[in-house]
Amino acid sequence: MTAIDQITTPARRRSWQSVTLWAGIILVSLHVIVGLLTLVWTPYDPSAMAGGRLEAPSWLHWVGTDRLGRDFLTQIMIGSRIALTVGIGAVAIGAAIGVTLGLLAAFASKFLDDALAAALDILIAFPTLLIAMLVVAASETATLGSAILALGIALSAIVARLTRILAKRVLLMDYITAARTSGTSWLGIVFSHVLPNIWPTLSVSFALQFGLAAIAEASLSYLGLGAPPPNASWGRLLQEAQGTVYTAPIGAIAPGIALVSLVIGINLLADGLRDSIDPTRRAR
Amino acid sequence: MSLLTIENLSIATSQTTLVSGVNLTIAPGERVGLIGESGSGKSLTAMAATGLLAPGITAKGSVILGDTQVIGASERKLNTLRGRVAAFVFQEPLTALDPLMRVDRQIAEPIQRHAPHRLSRDAVHAAVLKLMHDVALPDPERIARAYPHEISGGQRQRIAIAMALACEPQLLIADEPTTALDVTTQAEILALLDRLVRERNMALLFISHDLPVVATIVDRVVVLRHGEIVEAGPIASVFGAPQHDYTKSLVSAAHAFDAALGGTP
């Protein structure tokens, strides 16, 4: 009994890992393909009134039309592109600022480290969305770029704190001292030992924050602080569908499903990736 | 001229003094044991010798390694000393190796850094395999491609020793290198260290709390207690006729242990 368990468990675990990884890859790549496709082709012109107002789904309009008669599927497809752009942009900005600050804090003298840690804790105490709203409000007009920047800055505090804690833990290890005793510079230690060792955890966190950024962008757009109208963000679609949610519920359901499928896909992908990046967790 | 000269070394945090008034010299090729219980300041003294104290811990006195004053020296200057003049082997071989780096890359790192010019990949690989051969690792080609968690504790400690040897140091500092290993492996690693130190004509600073282990490998011992040296001298005289009460209790404990085993190994 136990012998059989020992034999089958790793295999089962591996197959389950690959199921989550593949489900994540399929969901995310669906969004990526759709997003890229909208750059060259959409079913209808996104701003043209292609049908009657609030039509139900049909062969001509798979997800129906909105209250101005525009094709809804076209807008949701463009929404994929916007969500991905915001997610990638915000995580890239958050990672660049956050990892740098976190590493600085981990290496800094006690005073500077305490000051940075306190500042980060204060930043984290504010909800991500609130910080993003402040940044957007501070810029003159709401654009896609300002939304990305706002979310990137808001996420960087989370990344910085995580990086600081992870890097501090790695810096206590004997292999860091061993590298120092053999004369490795601090910069060399960061690139050859610290970053590779915190990367599996960081990358999972980046993926989770990608999902967070996608949701936050939808929230910003819902509040009218996201990308302005020609950009069909899912949040704006939800906001527009709010008035007609009882007569044409598909208008709220479809962007919701799109958003949820992207966020879940990213999270599954993150879990699968973590297991395959980290050799000590890799099923053999 | 001696390789390492420590004079009147004190190590302290802002609150407490950890080590005080330690004097220690190691001549080229000499083997010295540093003995004491946990927390007696053995490792701190060794760390201070290469300027590796944790932030918040300060050293006073004089530490001359090679021909450089370590206390107060810049990181850059210390980096040229570390590895080339003195290298470390640590107690816990699992944490002494980067868990996410293949073994060959870890050994290659100090080789590449201390090479006078850029080495080709083949040259580095050959140097890594040579070091692995020197520390008597079986099947070096396979182990070179392994991650630390895929090999045994004794093999990991051999890798750590190979890394320490990579820069051909004049002084090898071994901080309880056999404590985390089982008895058989312990004997093998001791024999290996003994052979390497002899072949390469290195000096050895061997740190341990284990008298019988130290006795087999060093010429001279320094006994440390509560951060102060209580006794120092050649191994035979310290163990044969211990002067200080603490050393006496250590020696009698070791004898009692031998007696309990009935004199058989």
Coordinates of C-alpha atoms in Angstrom, one line a residue:
Chain A
M1 CA 0.0 0.0 0.0
T2 CA 2.6 2.5 1.1
A3 CA 5.0 1.2 -1.5
I4 CA 2.4 1.8 -4.2
D5 CA 1.7 5.3 -2.9
Q6 CA 5.4 6.1 -3.0
I7 CA 5.6 5.0 -6.5
T8 CA 2.6 6.7 -7.8
T9 CA 2.6 10.0 -5.9
P10 CA 5.4 11.8 -7.8
A11 CA 3.9 10.9 -11.1
R12 CA 0.4 12.1 -10.0
R13 CA 1.9 15.3 -8.7
R14 CA 3.8 15.9 -12.0
S15 CA 0.7 15.3 -14.1
W16 CA -1.3 17.6 -11.9
Q17 CA 1.4 20.2 -12.2
S18 CA 1.4 19.9 -16.0
V19 CA -2.4 20.2 -16.0
T20 CA -2.4 23.5 -14.2
L21 CA 0.6 24.7 -16.3
W22 CA -1.2 23.8 -19.6
A23 CA -4.5 25.2 -18.5
G24 CA -2.7 28.5 -17.7
I25 CA -0.7 28.5 -21.0
I26 CA -4.0 27.9 -23.0
L27 CA -6.0 30.6 -21.2
V28 CA -3.2 33.2 -21.4
S29 CA -2.1 32.4 -25.0
L30 CA -5.8 32.7 -26.0
H31 CA -5.8 36.2 -24.7
V32 CA -2.4 37.0 -26.2
I33 CA -3.4 35.7 -29.6
V34 CA -6.7 37.6 -29.5
G35 CA -4.9 40.7 -28.3
L36 CA -2.3 40.5 -31.1
L37 CA -5.0 39.7 -33.7
T38 CA -6.8 43.0 -32.9
L39 CA -3.8 44.9 -34.1
V40 CA -4.4 43.7 -37.6
W41 CA -8.0 42.5 -37.7
T42 CA -11.3 42.8 -35.8
P43 CA -14.7 41.4 -36.8
Y44 CA -16.1 44.9 -37.2
D45 CA -14.7 48.4 -37.0
P46 CA -14.7 49.0 -33.2
S47 CA -16.3 52.5 -33.5
A48 CA -18.8 51.7 -36.3
M49 CA -22.4 51.0 -35.6
A50 CA -22.6 47.6 -37.1
G51 CA -26.0 46.6 -36.0
G52 CA -29.1 47.5 -34.0
R53 CA -28.9 48.7 -30.4
L54 CA -28.4 46.0 -27.7
E55 CA -28.9 43.1 -30.1
A56 CA -28.9 39.6 -28.5
P57 CA -26.0 37.3 -29.6
S58 CA -26.5 36.0 -33.2
W59 CA -24.4 34.6 -36.0
L60 CA -23.6 38.2 -37.1
H61 CA -22.7 39.4 -33.6
W62 CA -21.6 36.5 -31.5
V63 CA -21.8 38.5 -28.2
G64 CA -24.5 40.9 -29.4
T65 CA -24.1 44.7 -29.7
D66 CA -23.9 47.5 -27.2
R67 CA -26.3 50.4 -26.7
L68 CA -24.8 52.3 -29.6
G69 CA -25.0 49.3 -31.9
R70 CA -21.3 48.5 -31.9
D71 CA -20.1 44.9 -32.1
F72 CA -19.5 43.7 -28.6
L73 CA -17.1 40.9 -29.4
T74 CA -14.8 43.4 -31.2
Q75 CA -14.6 45.5 -28.1
I76 CA -13.9 42.6 -25.8
M77 CA -11.1 41.4 -28.1
I78 CA -9.6 44.9 -27.9
G79 CA -10.0 44.7 -24.2
S80 CA -7.7 41.7 -24.1
R81 CA -5.0 43.7 -25.8
I82 CA -5.5 46.6 -23.3
A83 CA -5.5 44.3 -20.3
L84 CA -2.3 42.6 -21.4
T85 CA -0.6 45.9 -22.2
V86 CA -1.4 47.3 -18.8
G87 CA -0.5 44.1 -17.0
I88 CA 2.9 43.8 -18.8
G89 CA 3.7 47.5 -18.5
A90 CA 2.7 47.8 -14.8
V91 CA 4.5 44.7 -13.8
A92 CA 7.6 45.8 -15.7
I93 CA 7.6 49.2 -14.0
G94 CA 6.8 47.7 -10.6
A95 CA 9.6 45.1 -11.0
A96 CA 12.2 47.6 -12.1
I97 CA 11.5 50.0 -9.3
G98 CA 10.6 47.4 -6.7
V99 CA 13.5 45.0 -7.2
T100 CA 16.0 47.9 -7.2
L101 CA 14.6 49.4 -4.0
G102 CA 14.3 46.0 -2.3
L103 CA 17.9 45.0 -3.1
L104 CA 19.1 48.4 -2.0
A105 CA 17.3 48.0 1.3
A106 CA 18.6 44.5 1.8
F107 CA 22.2 45.7 1.3
A108 CA 21.9 49.1 3.0
S109 CA 23.1 50.1 6.4
K110 CA 20.6 49.5 9.2
F111 CA 19.4 53.1 9.3
L112 CA 18.7 53.3 5.6
D113 CA 17.1 49.9 5.6
D114 CA 14.8 50.8 8.5
A115 CA 13.8 54.0 6.7
L116 CA 13.1 52.2 3.4
A117 CA 11.2 49.4 5.1
A118 CA 9.0 51.9 7.0
A119 CA 8.3 53.9 3.8
L120 CA 7.4 50.7 2.0
D121 CA 5.1 49.6 4.9
I122 CA 3.3 52.9 4.7
L123 CA 2.9 52.6 1.0
I124 CA 1.6 49.1 1.3
A125 CA -0.9 50.2 3.9
F126 CA -2.7 52.2 1.1
P127 CA -4.7 50.0 -1.3
T128 CA -3.1 49.6 -4.7
L129 CA -6.1 51.1 -6.4
L130 CA -6.0 54.2 -4.2
I131 CA -2.4 54.9 -5.0
A132 CA -3.0 54.4 -8.7
M133 CA -6.0 56.8 -8.5
L134 CA -3.8 59.4 -6.8
V135 CA -1.1 59.1 -9.5
V136 CA -3.7 59.3 -12.3
A137 CA -5.3 62.3 -10.6
A138 CA -1.9 64.0 -10.4
S139 CA -1.3 63.6 -14.2
E140 CA -3.2 66.0 -16.4
T141 CA -5.3 63.7 -18.5
A142 CA -6.1 60.0 -18.0
T143 CA -4.3 58.0 -20.7
L144 CA -3.4 54.4 -21.1
G145 CA 0.2 55.4 -20.2
S146 CA -0.8 57.2 -17.0
A147 CA -2.8 54.1 -15.9
I148 CA 0.2 51.9 -16.5
L149 CA 2.6 54.2 -14.7
A150 CA 0.1 54.6 -11.8
L151 CA -0.3 50.8 -11.4
G152 CA 3.4 50.2 -11.8
I153 CA 4.2 52.6 -9.0
A154 CA 1.5 51.1 -6.8
L155 CA 2.8 47.6 -7.3
S156 CA 6.5 48.5 -6.8
A157 CA 6.0 48.8 -3.0
I158 CA 4.8 45.2 -2.8
V159 CA 7.7 44.0 -5.0
A160 CA 10.2 46.0 -3.1
R161 CA 9.1 44.6 0.3
L162 CA 9.1 41.1 -1.0
T163 CA 12.5 41.5 -2.7
R164 CA 14.0 43.0 0.5
I165 CA 12.8 40.0 2.7
L166 CA 13.8 37.4 0.2
A167 CA 17.2 39.0 -0.5
K168 CA 17.9 39.3 3.3
R169 CA 17.2 35.7 3.8
V170 CA 19.5 34.7 0.9
L171 CA 22.3 37.0 2.2
L172 CA 22.4 35.1 5.5
M173 CA 23.3 31.9 3.7
D174 CA 26.8 30.5 3.9
Y175 CA 27.2 30.4 0.1
I176 CA 27.0 34.2 0.1
T177 CA 29.8 34.3 2.7
A178 CA 31.6 31.6 0.7
A179 CA 31.3 33.8 -2.4
R180 CA 32.6 36.8 -0.4
T181 CA 35.5 34.8 1.0
S182 CA 36.5 34.0 -2.6
G183 CA 36.4 37.7 -3.4
T184 CA 33.2 38.2 -5.3
S185 CA 32.0 41.8 -5.4
W186 CA 28.6 42.7 -4.1
L187 CA 27.3 43.3 -7.6
G188 CA 28.6 39.9 -8.6
I189 CA 26.8 38.3 -5.7
V190 CA 23.5 40.1 -6.6
F191 CA 23.6 38.8 -10.1
S192 CA 25.0 35.3 -9.7
H193 CA 23.4 34.3 -6.3
V194 CA 20.8 36.6 -5.0
L195 CA 18.6 37.2 -8.1
P196 CA 18.6 33.6 -9.2
N197 CA 17.6 32.4 -5.7
I198 CA 14.8 34.9 -5.3
W199 CA 13.6 34.7 -8.9
P200 CA 11.3 31.7 -8.5
T201 CA 9.3 33.4 -5.7
L202 CA 9.5 36.8 -7.4
S203 CA 8.3 35.5 -10.7
V204 CA 5.2 34.0 -9.1
S205 CA 4.6 37.3 -7.3
F206 CA 4.9 39.1 -10.7
A207 CA 2.3 36.9 -12.2
L208 CA 0.0 37.4 -9.3
Q209 CA 0.5 41.2 -9.7
F210 CA -0.1 40.9 -13.4
G211 CA -3.6 39.6 -12.4
L212 CA -3.9 42.4 -9.8
A213 CA -2.9 45.0 -12.4
A214 CA -5.5 43.7 -14.9
I215 CA -8.3 43.9 -12.3
A216 CA -7.1 47.3 -11.0
E217 CA -7.0 48.6 -14.6
A218 CA -10.6 47.4 -15.1
S219 CA -11.5 49.2 -11.8
L220 CA -9.8 52.4 -12.9
S221 CA -11.6 52.3 -16.2
Y222 CA -14.9 51.5 -14.5
L223 CA -14.4 54.7 -12.4
G224 CA -13.5 56.6 -15.6
L225 CA -9.8 57.0 -14.6
G226 CA -8.4 54.5 -17.0
A227 CA -7.7 54.7 -20.7
P228 CA -10.1 57.1 -22.4
P229 CA -13.0 55.9 -24.7
P230 CA -11.4 54.8 -28.0
N231 CA -9.7 52.1 -25.8
A232 CA -12.3 49.5 -25.1
S233 CA -11.1 48.5 -21.7
W234 CA -13.2 45.7 -20.0
G235 CA -13.8 48.1 -17.0
R236 CA -15.4 50.7 -19.3
L237 CA -17.5 48.0 -21.0
L238 CA -18.7 46.9 -17.6
Q239 CA -19.5 50.5 -16.6
E240 CA -21.4 51.1 -19.9
A241 CA -23.3 47.8 -19.4
Q242 CA -24.4 48.8 -15.9
G243 CA -27.4 50.7 -17.1
T244 CA -28.7 47.9 -19.2
V245 CA -27.7 44.9 -17.0
Y246 CA -31.3 43.7 -16.7
T247 CA -32.3 44.0 -20.3
A248 CA -29.0 42.9 -21.8
P249 CA -27.0 41.0 -19.2
I250 CA -24.5 39.7 -21.7
G251 CA -22.9 43.1 -21.8
A252 CA -21.8 42.6 -18.2
I253 CA -21.2 38.9 -18.3
A254 CA -18.9 38.8 -21.3
P255 CA -16.2 41.3 -20.1
G256 CA -16.4 39.7 -16.7
I257 CA -15.7 36.2 -18.1
A258 CA -12.8 37.7 -20.2
L259 CA -11.3 39.3 -17.1
V260 CA -11.7 36.3 -14.9
S261 CA -10.3 33.9 -17.5
L262 CA -7.2 36.1 -18.0
V263 CA -6.5 36.4 -14.2
I264 CA -7.1 32.7 -13.5
G265 CA -4.9 31.8 -16.5
I266 CA -2.1 33.9 -15.3
N267 CA -2.2 32.4 -11.8
L268 CA -2.2 28.9 -13.1
L269 CA 0.7 29.7 -15.4
A270 CA 2.6 31.2 -12.4
D271 CA 2.1 28.1 -10.3
G272 CA 3.2 25.8 -13.1
L273 CA 6.2 28.0 -13.9
R274 CA 7.4 28.1 -10.3
D275 CA 7.5 24.4 -10.2
S276 CA 9.5 24.2 -13.4
I277 CA 11.9 27.1 -12.7
D278 CA 12.9 25.8 -9.2
P279 CA 15.1 22.7 -9.6
T280 CA 14.6 21.7 -6.0
R281 CA 10.9 21.5 -6.6
R282 CA 11.1 19.9 -10.0
A283 CA 9.5 16.5 -10.1
R284 CA 12.1 13.9 -11.2
Chain B
M1 CA 57.1 36.1 8.1
S2 CA 53.8 34.9 9.3
L3 CA 50.7 34.5 7.1
L4 CA 48.2 35.7 9.6
T5 CA 49.0 37.8 12.7
I6 CA 46.2 38.6 15.1
E7 CA 47.1 41.0 17.9
N8 CA 44.9 42.0 20.8
L9 CA 41.7 41.5 18.8
S10 CA 38.4 42.4 20.4
I11 CA 35.1 42.0 18.7
A12 CA 32.0 43.6 20.0
T13 CA 28.4 44.6 19.2
S14 CA 27.1 47.9 20.5
Q15 CA 25.9 46.1 23.7
T16 CA 28.4 43.3 24.5
T17 CA 32.0 42.3 24.0
L18 CA 32.1 38.9 22.2
V19 CA 35.9 38.4 21.9
S20 CA 38.6 40.2 23.7
G21 CA 42.4 40.2 23.7
V22 CA 43.0 37.4 21.2
N23 CA 46.5 36.9 19.9
L24 CA 47.2 34.3 17.2
T25 CA 49.8 33.9 14.6
I26 CA 49.9 31.3 11.8
A27 CA 53.1 30.8 9.8
P28 CA 53.0 29.5 6.2
G29 CA 52.3 25.8 6.2
E30 CA 51.4 25.7 9.9
R31 CA 48.3 24.0 11.2
V32 CA 46.5 25.6 14.0
G33 CA 43.4 24.4 15.8
L34 CA 40.9 26.8 17.4
I35 CA 38.9 25.0 20.0
G36 CA 36.0 26.1 22.2
E37 CA 32.4 25.5 23.0
S38 CA 29.5 27.1 21.0
G39 CA 29.5 30.8 21.4
S40 CA 33.1 31.0 22.5
G41 CA 34.0 33.3 19.6
K42 CA 35.9 30.8 17.4
S43 CA 34.0 31.5 14.2
L44 CA 33.9 35.3 14.9
T45 CA 37.7 35.3 15.2
A46 CA 38.0 33.5 11.9
M47 CA 35.5 35.8 10.2
A48 CA 37.4 38.8 11.5
A49 CA 40.6 37.4 10.0
T50 CA 39.2 38.0 6.5
G51 CA 37.0 41.1 7.4
L52 CA 33.7 39.2 7.1
L53 CA 32.0 40.3 10.3
A54 CA 28.3 41.0 10.0
P55 CA 27.1 44.6 10.0
G56 CA 26.8 45.9 13.6
I57 CA 29.7 43.9 14.8
T58 CA 33.0 45.7 15.0
A59 CA 36.6 44.5 15.5
K60 CA 39.4 46.4 17.2
G61 CA 43.1 45.5 17.4
S62 CA 45.2 44.3 14.6
V63 CA 44.7 41.6 12.0
I64 CA 47.4 41.3 9.4
L65 CA 46.6 38.8 6.6
G66 CA 49.3 38.3 4.1
D67 CA 50.8 41.8 4.3
T68 CA 47.5 43.8 4.7
Q69 CA 45.9 45.2 7.7
V70 CA 42.3 43.8 7.5
I71 CA 40.7 46.0 10.2
G72 CA 39.6 49.2 8.5
A73 CA 40.5 48.0 5.0
S74 CA 38.2 48.7 2.1
E75 CA 35.9 46.0 0.6
R76 CA 37.8 46.2 -2.6
K77 CA 41.1 45.6 -1.0
L78 CA 39.8 42.8 1.0
N79 CA 38.3 41.2 -2.1
T80 CA 41.7 40.7 -3.5
L81 CA 42.9 39.0 -0.3
R82 CA 39.9 36.7 0.1
G83 CA 40.3 33.5 -1.8
R84 CA 43.8 34.2 -2.8
V85 CA 45.4 34.5 0.6
A86 CA 42.7 32.8 2.8
A87 CA 39.6 30.7 1.9
F88 CA 36.8 29.2 3.9
V89 CA 35.2 25.8 4.3
F90 CA 32.0 26.0 6.3
Q91 CA 30.2 23.7 8.7
E92 CA 27.0 23.1 6.8
P93 CA 27.7 21.9 3.3
L94 CA 24.1 22.3 2.2
T95 CA 23.9 26.1 2.9
A96 CA 27.5 26.6 1.7
L97 CA 26.4 25.8 -1.8
D98 CA 23.9 27.9 -3.9
P99 CA 20.9 25.6 -4.2
L100 CA 20.0 26.9 -7.7
M101 CA 23.4 26.6 -9.3
R102 CA 24.9 23.5 -10.8
V103 CA 28.0 22.3 -9.1
D104 CA 30.4 23.0 -12.0
R105 CA 29.4 26.7 -12.2
Q106 CA 29.9 27.1 -8.5
I107 CA 33.4 25.8 -8.6
A108 CA 34.0 27.8 -11.8
E109 CA 33.1 31.1 -10.3
P110 CA 36.2 31.6 -8.1
I111 CA 38.4 30.2 -10.9
Q112 CA 37.1 32.7 -13.4
R113 CA 37.3 35.6 -11.0
H114 CA 40.9 35.0 -10.0
A115 CA 42.2 34.1 -13.5
P116 CA 44.7 36.7 -14.7
H117 CA 43.0 36.7 -18.2
R118 CA 39.7 35.5 -19.6
L119 CA 39.5 31.7 -19.7
S120 CA 37.9 29.7 -22.5
R121 CA 34.9 27.5 -21.5
D122 CA 37.0 24.3 -22.1
A123 CA 39.8 25.6 -19.9
V124 CA 37.4 26.4 -17.1
H125 CA 35.7 23.0 -17.4
A126 CA 39.1 21.3 -17.3
A127 CA 40.1 23.3 -14.2
V128 CA 36.8 22.4 -12.5
L129 CA 37.2 18.7 -13.3
K130 CA 40.8 18.8 -12.0
L131 CA 39.7 20.3 -8.7
M132 CA 36.9 17.7 -8.4
H133 CA 39.5 15.1 -9.0
D134 CA 41.8 16.6 -6.4
V135 CA 39.1 16.4 -3.8
A136 CA 38.5 12.7 -4.8
L137 CA 34.9 13.1 -6.0
P138 CA 33.7 10.0 -7.8
D139 CA 32.3 10.4 -11.3
P140 CA 33.1 14.1 -11.6
E141 CA 31.5 14.5 -15.0
R142 CA 28.1 13.5 -13.6
I143 CA 28.4 15.4 -10.3
A144 CA 29.5 18.5 -12.2
R145 CA 26.1 18.7 -13.8
A146 CA 24.2 18.0 -10.6
Y147 CA 22.5 20.5 -8.3
P148 CA 23.6 20.5 -4.6
H149 CA 20.4 18.7 -3.4
E150 CA 21.1 15.9 -5.8
I151 CA 24.4 14.8 -4.1
S152 CA 25.3 13.5 -0.7
G153 CA 26.5 15.6 2.3
G154 CA 30.1 14.3 2.0
Q155 CA 30.1 15.1 -1.7
R156 CA 28.8 18.6 -1.0
Q157 CA 31.6 19.2 1.5
R158 CA 34.1 18.0 -1.1
I159 CA 32.6 20.5 -3.5
A160 CA 32.9 23.3 -0.9
I161 CA 36.5 22.3 -0.3
A162 CA 37.2 22.3 -4.1
M163 CA 35.7 25.9 -4.2
A164 CA 38.0 27.0 -1.4
L165 CA 41.0 25.5 -3.2
A166 CA 40.1 27.1 -6.5
C167 CA 42.0 30.3 -5.9
E168 CA 45.0 28.4 -4.4
P169 CA 44.9 30.1 -1.0
Q170 CA 47.9 30.1 1.3
L171 CA 45.6 29.7 4.3
L172 CA 42.6 27.4 4.5
I173 CA 40.1 28.3 7.3
A174 CA 37.9 25.3 8.0
D175 CA 35.0 26.2 10.3
E176 CA 33.8 22.9 11.8
P177 CA 34.0 21.3 8.4
T178 CA 33.1 17.8 9.7
T179 CA 30.4 18.6 12.3
A180 CA 27.4 18.1 10.0
L181 CA 28.7 14.8 8.6
D182 CA 28.4 11.3 9.9
V183 CA 31.4 9.6 11.5
T184 CA 32.7 7.7 8.5
T185 CA 32.4 10.7 6.1
Q186 CA 34.0 12.8 8.8
A187 CA 37.1 10.6 8.8
E188 CA 37.2 10.8 5.0
I189 CA 37.0 14.6 4.9
L190 CA 39.6 14.9 7.6
A191 CA 42.0 12.6 5.7
L192 CA 41.2 14.7 2.5
L193 CA 42.0 18.0 4.3
D194 CA 45.1 16.5 5.8
R195 CA 46.3 15.4 2.3
L196 CA 45.4 18.6 0.5
V197 CA 47.1 20.9 3.1
R198 CA 50.2 18.7 2.9
E199 CA 50.3 18.5 -0.9
R200 CA 49.6 22.2 -1.5
N201 CA 51.7 23.3 1.4
M202 CA 48.9 25.5 2.8
A203 CA 48.5 26.7 6.3
L204 CA 45.3 25.5 8.1
L205 CA 43.2 27.1 10.7
F206 CA 40.9 24.4 11.9
I207 CA 37.9 25.4 14.1
S208 CA 36.1 22.8 16.1
H209 CA 34.6 22.0 19.4
D210 CA 35.6 18.4 19.1
L211 CA 39.0 17.7 20.6
P212 CA 39.7 14.2 19.1
V213 CA 39.0 15.6 15.6
V214 CA 41.3 18.5 16.1
A215 CA 44.1 16.4 17.6
T216 CA 44.4 14.3 14.4
I217 CA 45.0 17.2 12.0
V218 CA 46.8 20.2 13.7
D219 CA 50.2 20.9 15.3
R220 CA 49.1 23.6 17.7
V221 CA 45.9 24.5 19.4
V222 CA 44.4 27.6 20.9
V223 CA 41.6 27.1 23.4
L224 CA 39.0 29.8 23.5
R225 CA 36.4 30.3 26.2
H226 CA 33.9 33.2 26.5
G227 CA 35.8 35.1 23.9
E228 CA 39.2 34.8 25.6
I229 CA 42.2 32.5 25.0
V230 CA 42.6 30.3 28.1
E231 CA 45.4 28.1 26.8
A232 CA 47.6 27.8 23.7
G233 CA 50.5 25.5 22.7
P234 CA 51.6 22.4 20.8
I235 CA 48.9 19.7 20.7
A236 CA 50.9 17.2 22.8
S237 CA 51.5 19.6 25.6
V238 CA 48.0 21.0 25.8
F239 CA 46.4 17.6 25.7
G240 CA 49.1 15.8 27.7
A241 CA 49.3 18.4 30.5
P242 CA 46.4 20.9 30.3
Q243 CA 47.0 23.9 32.5
H244 CA 43.6 25.6 32.6
D245 CA 40.6 24.0 34.3
Y246 CA 38.5 24.4 31.2
T247 CA 41.0 22.5 29.0
K248 CA 41.3 19.9 31.7
S249 CA 37.6 19.3 31.6
L250 CA 37.6 19.1 27.8
V251 CA 40.4 16.6 27.8
S252 CA 38.9 14.5 30.5
A253 CA 35.6 14.5 28.8
A254 CA 37.3 13.2 25.6
H255 CA 39.1 10.5 27.7
A256 CA 35.8 9.5 29.3
F257 CA 34.3 9.2 25.9
D258 CA 37.1 6.9 24.7
A259 CA 36.8 4.9 27.9
A260 CA 33.1 4.5 27.4
L261 CA 33.8 3.0 24.0
G262 CA 36.1 0.5 25.7
G263 CA 39.1 1.7 23.8
T264 CA 37.8 0.3 20.5
P265 CA 37.3 2.7 17.6

